Each structure stands twice: as structure tokens, then as C-alpha cells.
Coordinates of C-alpha atoms and ligand atoms in Angstrom, one line a residue:
X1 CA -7.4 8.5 -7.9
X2 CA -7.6 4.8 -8.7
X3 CA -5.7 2.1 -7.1
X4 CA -2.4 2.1 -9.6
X5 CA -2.8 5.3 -10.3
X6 CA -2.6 8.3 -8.3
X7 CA -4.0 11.3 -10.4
X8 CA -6.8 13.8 -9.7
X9 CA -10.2 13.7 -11.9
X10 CA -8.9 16.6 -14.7
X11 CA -5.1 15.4 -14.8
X12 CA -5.3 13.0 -17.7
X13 CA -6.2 14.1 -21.2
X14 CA -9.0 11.9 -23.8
X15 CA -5.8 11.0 -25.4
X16 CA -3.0 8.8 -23.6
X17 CA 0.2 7.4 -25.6
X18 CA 1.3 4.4 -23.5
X19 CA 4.7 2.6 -23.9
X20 CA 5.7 -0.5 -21.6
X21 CA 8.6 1.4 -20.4
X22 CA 8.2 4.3 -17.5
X23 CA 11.5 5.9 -18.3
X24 CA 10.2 5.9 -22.1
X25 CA 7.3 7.3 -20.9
X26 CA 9.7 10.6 -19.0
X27 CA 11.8 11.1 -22.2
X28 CA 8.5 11.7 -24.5
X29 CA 6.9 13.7 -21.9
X30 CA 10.5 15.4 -21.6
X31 CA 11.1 15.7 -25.0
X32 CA 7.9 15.9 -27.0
X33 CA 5.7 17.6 -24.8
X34 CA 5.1 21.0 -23.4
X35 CA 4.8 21.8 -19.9
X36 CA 4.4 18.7 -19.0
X37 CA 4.1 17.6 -15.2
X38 CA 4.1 14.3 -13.6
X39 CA 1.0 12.9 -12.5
X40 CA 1.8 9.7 -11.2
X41 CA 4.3 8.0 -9.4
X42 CA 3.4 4.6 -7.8
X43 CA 5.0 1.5 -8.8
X44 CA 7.1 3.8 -11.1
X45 CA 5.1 3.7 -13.4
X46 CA 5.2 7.3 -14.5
X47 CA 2.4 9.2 -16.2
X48 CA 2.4 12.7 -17.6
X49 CA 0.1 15.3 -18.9
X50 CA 1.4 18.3 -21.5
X51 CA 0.5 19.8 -25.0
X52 CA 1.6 18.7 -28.4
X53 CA 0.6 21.4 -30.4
X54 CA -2.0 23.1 -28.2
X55 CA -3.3 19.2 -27.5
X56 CA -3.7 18.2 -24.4
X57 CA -2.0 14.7 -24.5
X58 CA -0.7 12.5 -21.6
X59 CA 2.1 9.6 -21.8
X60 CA 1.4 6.6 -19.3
X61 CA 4.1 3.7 -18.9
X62 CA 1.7 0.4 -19.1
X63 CA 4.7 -2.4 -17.8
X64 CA 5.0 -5.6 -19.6
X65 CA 2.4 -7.9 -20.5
X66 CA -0.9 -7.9 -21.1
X67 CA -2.4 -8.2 -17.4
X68 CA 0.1 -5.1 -16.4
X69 CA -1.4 -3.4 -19.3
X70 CA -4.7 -3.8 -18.6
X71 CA -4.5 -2.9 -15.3
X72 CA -3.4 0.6 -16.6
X73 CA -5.7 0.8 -19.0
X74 CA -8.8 -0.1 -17.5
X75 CA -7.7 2.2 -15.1
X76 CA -7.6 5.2 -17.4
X77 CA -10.5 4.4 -19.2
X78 CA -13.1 3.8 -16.4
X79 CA -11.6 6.8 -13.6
X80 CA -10.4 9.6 -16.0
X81 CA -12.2 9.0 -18.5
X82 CA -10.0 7.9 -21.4
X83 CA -11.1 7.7 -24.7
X84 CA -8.2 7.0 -27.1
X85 CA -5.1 4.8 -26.4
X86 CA -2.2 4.5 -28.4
X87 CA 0.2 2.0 -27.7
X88 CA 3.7 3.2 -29.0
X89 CA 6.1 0.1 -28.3
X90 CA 8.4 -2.2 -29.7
X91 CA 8.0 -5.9 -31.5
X92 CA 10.1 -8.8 -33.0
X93 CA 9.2 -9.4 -36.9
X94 CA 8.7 -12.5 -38.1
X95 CA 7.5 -12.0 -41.7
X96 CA 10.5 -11.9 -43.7
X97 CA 9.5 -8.9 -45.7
X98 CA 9.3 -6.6 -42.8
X99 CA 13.0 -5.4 -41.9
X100 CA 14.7 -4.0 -37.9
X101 CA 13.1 -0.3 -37.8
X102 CA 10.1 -0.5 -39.4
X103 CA 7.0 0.7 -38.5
X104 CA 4.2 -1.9 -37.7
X105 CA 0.5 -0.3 -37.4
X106 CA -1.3 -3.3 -35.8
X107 CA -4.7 -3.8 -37.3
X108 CA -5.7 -6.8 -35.0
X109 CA -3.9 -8.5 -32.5
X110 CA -3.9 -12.5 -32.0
X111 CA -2.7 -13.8 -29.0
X112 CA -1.5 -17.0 -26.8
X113 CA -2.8 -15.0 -24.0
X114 CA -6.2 -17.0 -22.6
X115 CA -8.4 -13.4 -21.4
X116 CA -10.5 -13.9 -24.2
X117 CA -11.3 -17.4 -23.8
X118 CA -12.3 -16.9 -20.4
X119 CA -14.5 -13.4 -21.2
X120 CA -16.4 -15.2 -24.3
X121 CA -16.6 -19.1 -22.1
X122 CA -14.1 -21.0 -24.4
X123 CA -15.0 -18.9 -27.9
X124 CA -12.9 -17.3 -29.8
X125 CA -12.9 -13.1 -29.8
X126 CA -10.2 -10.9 -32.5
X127 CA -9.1 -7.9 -31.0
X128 CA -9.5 -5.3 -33.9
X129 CA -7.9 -1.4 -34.0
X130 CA -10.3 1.9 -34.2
X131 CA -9.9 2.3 -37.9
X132 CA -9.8 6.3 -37.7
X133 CA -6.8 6.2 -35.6
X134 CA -5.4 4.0 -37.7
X135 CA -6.1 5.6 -41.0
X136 CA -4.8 8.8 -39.3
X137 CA -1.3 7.1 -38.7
X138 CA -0.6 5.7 -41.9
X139 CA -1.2 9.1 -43.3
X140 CA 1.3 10.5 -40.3
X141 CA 3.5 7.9 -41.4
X142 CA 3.2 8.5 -45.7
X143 CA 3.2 12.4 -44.5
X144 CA 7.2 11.7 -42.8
X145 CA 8.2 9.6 -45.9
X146 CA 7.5 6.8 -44.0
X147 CA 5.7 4.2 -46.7
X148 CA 8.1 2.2 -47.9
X149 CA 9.0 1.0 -44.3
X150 CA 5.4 1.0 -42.7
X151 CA 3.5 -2.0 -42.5
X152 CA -0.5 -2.3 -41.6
X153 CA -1.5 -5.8 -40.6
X154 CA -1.9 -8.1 -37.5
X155 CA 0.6 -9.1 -34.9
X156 CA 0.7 -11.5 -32.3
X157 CA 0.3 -10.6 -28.5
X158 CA 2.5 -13.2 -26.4
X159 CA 2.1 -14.3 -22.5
X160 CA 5.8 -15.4 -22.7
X161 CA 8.6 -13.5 -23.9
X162 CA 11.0 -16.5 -23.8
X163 CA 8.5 -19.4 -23.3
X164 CA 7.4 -20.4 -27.1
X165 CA 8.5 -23.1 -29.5
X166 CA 9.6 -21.7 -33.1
X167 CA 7.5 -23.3 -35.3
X168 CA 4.8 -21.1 -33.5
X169 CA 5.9 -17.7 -34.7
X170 CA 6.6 -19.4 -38.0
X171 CA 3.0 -20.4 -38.3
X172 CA 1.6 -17.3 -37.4
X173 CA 4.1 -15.9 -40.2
X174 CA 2.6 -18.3 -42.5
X175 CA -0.8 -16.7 -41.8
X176 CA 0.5 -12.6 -42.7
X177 CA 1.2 -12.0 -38.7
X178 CA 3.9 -9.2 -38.5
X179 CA 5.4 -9.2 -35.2
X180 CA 5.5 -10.2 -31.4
X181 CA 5.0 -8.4 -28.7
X182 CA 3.3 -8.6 -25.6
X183 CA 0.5 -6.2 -25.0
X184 CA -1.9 -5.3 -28.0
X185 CA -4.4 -8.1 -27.9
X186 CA -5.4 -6.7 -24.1
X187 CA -5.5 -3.1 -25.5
X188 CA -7.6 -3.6 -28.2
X189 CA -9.9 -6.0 -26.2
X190 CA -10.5 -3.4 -23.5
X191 CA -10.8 -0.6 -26.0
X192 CA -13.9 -2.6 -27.4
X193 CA -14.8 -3.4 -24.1
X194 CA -15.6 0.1 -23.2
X195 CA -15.8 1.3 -26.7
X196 CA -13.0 3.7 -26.9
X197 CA -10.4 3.9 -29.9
X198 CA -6.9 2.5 -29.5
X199 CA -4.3 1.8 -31.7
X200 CA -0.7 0.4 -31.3
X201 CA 2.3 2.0 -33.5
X202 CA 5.0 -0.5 -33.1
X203 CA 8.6 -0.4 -34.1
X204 CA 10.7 -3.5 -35.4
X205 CA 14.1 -4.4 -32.8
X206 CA 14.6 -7.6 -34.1
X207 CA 14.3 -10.3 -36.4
X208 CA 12.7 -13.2 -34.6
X209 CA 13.7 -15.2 -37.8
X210 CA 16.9 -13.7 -39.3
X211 CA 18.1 -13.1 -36.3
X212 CA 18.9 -8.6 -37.2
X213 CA 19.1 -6.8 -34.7
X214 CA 19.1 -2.8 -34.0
X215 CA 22.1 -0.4 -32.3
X216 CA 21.3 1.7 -29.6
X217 CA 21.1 4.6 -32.2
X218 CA 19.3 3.1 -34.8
X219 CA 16.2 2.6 -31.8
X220 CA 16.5 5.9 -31.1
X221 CA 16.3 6.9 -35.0
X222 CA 13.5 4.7 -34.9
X223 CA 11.8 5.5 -32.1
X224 CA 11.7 9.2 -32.7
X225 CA 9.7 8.6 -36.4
X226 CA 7.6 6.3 -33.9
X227 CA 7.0 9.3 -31.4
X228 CA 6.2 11.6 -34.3
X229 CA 3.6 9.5 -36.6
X230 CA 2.1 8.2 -32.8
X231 CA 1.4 12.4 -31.7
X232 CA 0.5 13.4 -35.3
X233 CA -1.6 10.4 -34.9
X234 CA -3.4 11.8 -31.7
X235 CA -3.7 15.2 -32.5
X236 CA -5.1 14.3 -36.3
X237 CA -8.5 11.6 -35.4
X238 CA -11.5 12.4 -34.6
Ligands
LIG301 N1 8.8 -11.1 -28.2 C1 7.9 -10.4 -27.5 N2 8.0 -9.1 -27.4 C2 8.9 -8.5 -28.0 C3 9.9 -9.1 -28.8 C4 9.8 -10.5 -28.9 O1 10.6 -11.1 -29.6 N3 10.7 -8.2 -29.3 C5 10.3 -7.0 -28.8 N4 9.2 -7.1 -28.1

């Protein structure tokens, strides 16, 4: 056990898909996985371990935010072992061309978030994805009939969910960025840390900029493409 989370040595797989959300983290395990079982509890922040086809694969809730994220994280990596993560979560766009429901692959993740000015003493460090996981899910993606509606690029990792000015996701729009969310730069950053593969799969709610939103059903359309590309991913890299 570790101090967040309270699982014996062999009760997480190599392969962890980690949305912010607990309860998201029960329906997949509920509804993607075989014979799954619960392995942790505390905070709520509920883990599992089953099998997607034969694979042993476990589904962690990581919380908001990158510190709450790497706490879980760090945890699985350096206690059980841990050697892929997959974030599966949701973002805002901000580049016009990418539309509510797509699929964002996140091939490096900037961030207002100051962990890696303080780990490199001031410099500057660019959180990059494994490139074999990420190959692997725009292939899952293209397999579902996903292309037209999959983006691969870089996002933007934010400390504040309501804190920042405008003009600031417009300039990172300026420069390619995708979307915001709140966790990836402090995934990737610990996955090179320790040298393990991660990758986040992220699905569009909103349009920071045009305002679109999503219903209810439409995330749940959504999320289920997310959920299959994400296992297809983990199953399918080496
Ligand atoms: N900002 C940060 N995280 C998010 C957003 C957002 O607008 N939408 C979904 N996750």
C-alpha cells in the first residue's frame, strides 16, 4: 500500500487508464471490464483491476489538477510498478477547426502550472507523449472511423479552471494548441521522470471560443469512442 492508495503489491496491472473522475472510473471498470474488483477506496478515489480482452488493465480516478494527479500517479508508478498511463479525460478546444466530441491525442502538453520551473531551477522543460502509445491510438481511432474527428497535437495543462484571461487561450491557439484541461503536463512530466509511457486521449465538451457545448448524450456517445480507442490503445503497444 502507499499512502493514497490502499492496494496490495500484485493488485494493479503495467497498464492503468486514469480519468479525473472516480465515478468515471466505476462505470469503465463496470462496463468495459471483466471481473473487475475494487482495489481502492480512500478519498474515493476509486481504482480497479479486470481484463479487456484477456489484458489485465486497471482504471484509477486521478482528481483534478495536476498536483492531485501526480500524487496518483507517482504513486502507481513507484509502489506497483506502473508502466503505462493513459489519461482518458475531457478538454475545452480552442482551435476553431476542432469541433464538441472530438478526439484530441495530446502529443505534448504546455502548461501555466510552475512544477517544471521549479524541477529544471527556472528553465523551461516540454512534456512530450510515448510515441508508441500514441501511434497505437490514432490507429484505434482510424480503426473505429474515427479520422476525420481525431486530432494529434499539443494542448494546454491549466492550474485554474476559472482563473485565466482570454487572450491567453487565444494565444496559445495562435501557436496550434488544441485544448485545455488540467492534468497532462504533470502526467507526461512524471512519465519521463520515471521513464514509463503515458499518453492522454481527450474528448472535446466545449468550445472555449465559440462557446458549443455537448448534451448529456452526446458525452456519453463520446465518451464511449473515447473508452474504446483508450483500451484498444492499451492492449495494442508494446
Ligand atoms: N478548462 C480546463 N479544463 C477543462 C475545460 C476547460 O475549459 N473543459 C474541460 N476540461
Amino acid at each position: 500500500m502507499s499512502t493514497h492508495i490502499n492496494a496490495g503489491p500484485n493488485d494493479i496491472a503495467d497498464t492503468v487508464l486514469m480519468p479525473g473522475d472516480p465515478l468515471r472510473a466505476k462505470f469503465v471498470a463496470e462496463n468495459f471490464l471483466e471481473n473487475a474488483t475494487l482495489y481502492n477506496e480512500v478519498r474515493g478515489m476509486y481504482g480497479y483491476t479486470g481484463t479487456y480482452q484477456g489484458r489485465k488493465i486497471s482504471v484509477q480516478g486521478s482528481g483534478m489538477g495536476i498536483p492531485s494527479f501526480l500524487i496518483y500517479s507517482t504513486e502507481l508508478i513507484k509502489f506497483y510498478n506502473v508502466k503505462k498511463i493513459i489519461r482518458i479525460g475531457t478538454c475545452g478546444a480552442i482551435k476553431k477547426s476542432v469541433k464538441v466530441r472530438d478526439l484530441i491525442l495530446g502529443m505534448s502538453a504546455n502548461t501555466t502550472s510552475n512544477i517544471n520551473k521549479t524541477r529544471f531551477g527556472g528553465y523551461d522543460f516540454a512534456p512530450t507523449a510515448d510515441f508508441s502509445l500514441l501511434q497505437a491510438a490514432y490507429q484505434a481511432a482510424v480503426d473505429k472511423g474515427l479520422s476525420d474527428k481525431t486530432h494529434v497535437g499539443p494542448i494546454l495543462s491549466t492550474d485554474e479552471f476559472y482563473g485565466h484571461d482570454e487572450w491567453l487561450n487565444e494565444r496559445y491557439a495562435s501557436y496550434g494548441v488544441l485544448g485545455v484541461e488540467m492534468e497532462t503536463a504533470g502526467l507526461y512530466t512524471v512519465a519521463q521522470q520515471y521513464g514509463i509511457k503515458a499518453l492522454a486521449i481527450l474528448t472535446v465538451s466545449d468550445h472555449i471560443i465559440t462557446g458549443e457545448a455537448t448534451s448529456a448524450n452526446e458525452r456519453e456517445q463520446t465518451f464511449t469512442d473515447m473508452m474504446e480507442v483508450a483500451l484498444k490503445t492499451a492492449v495494442s503497444a508494446t
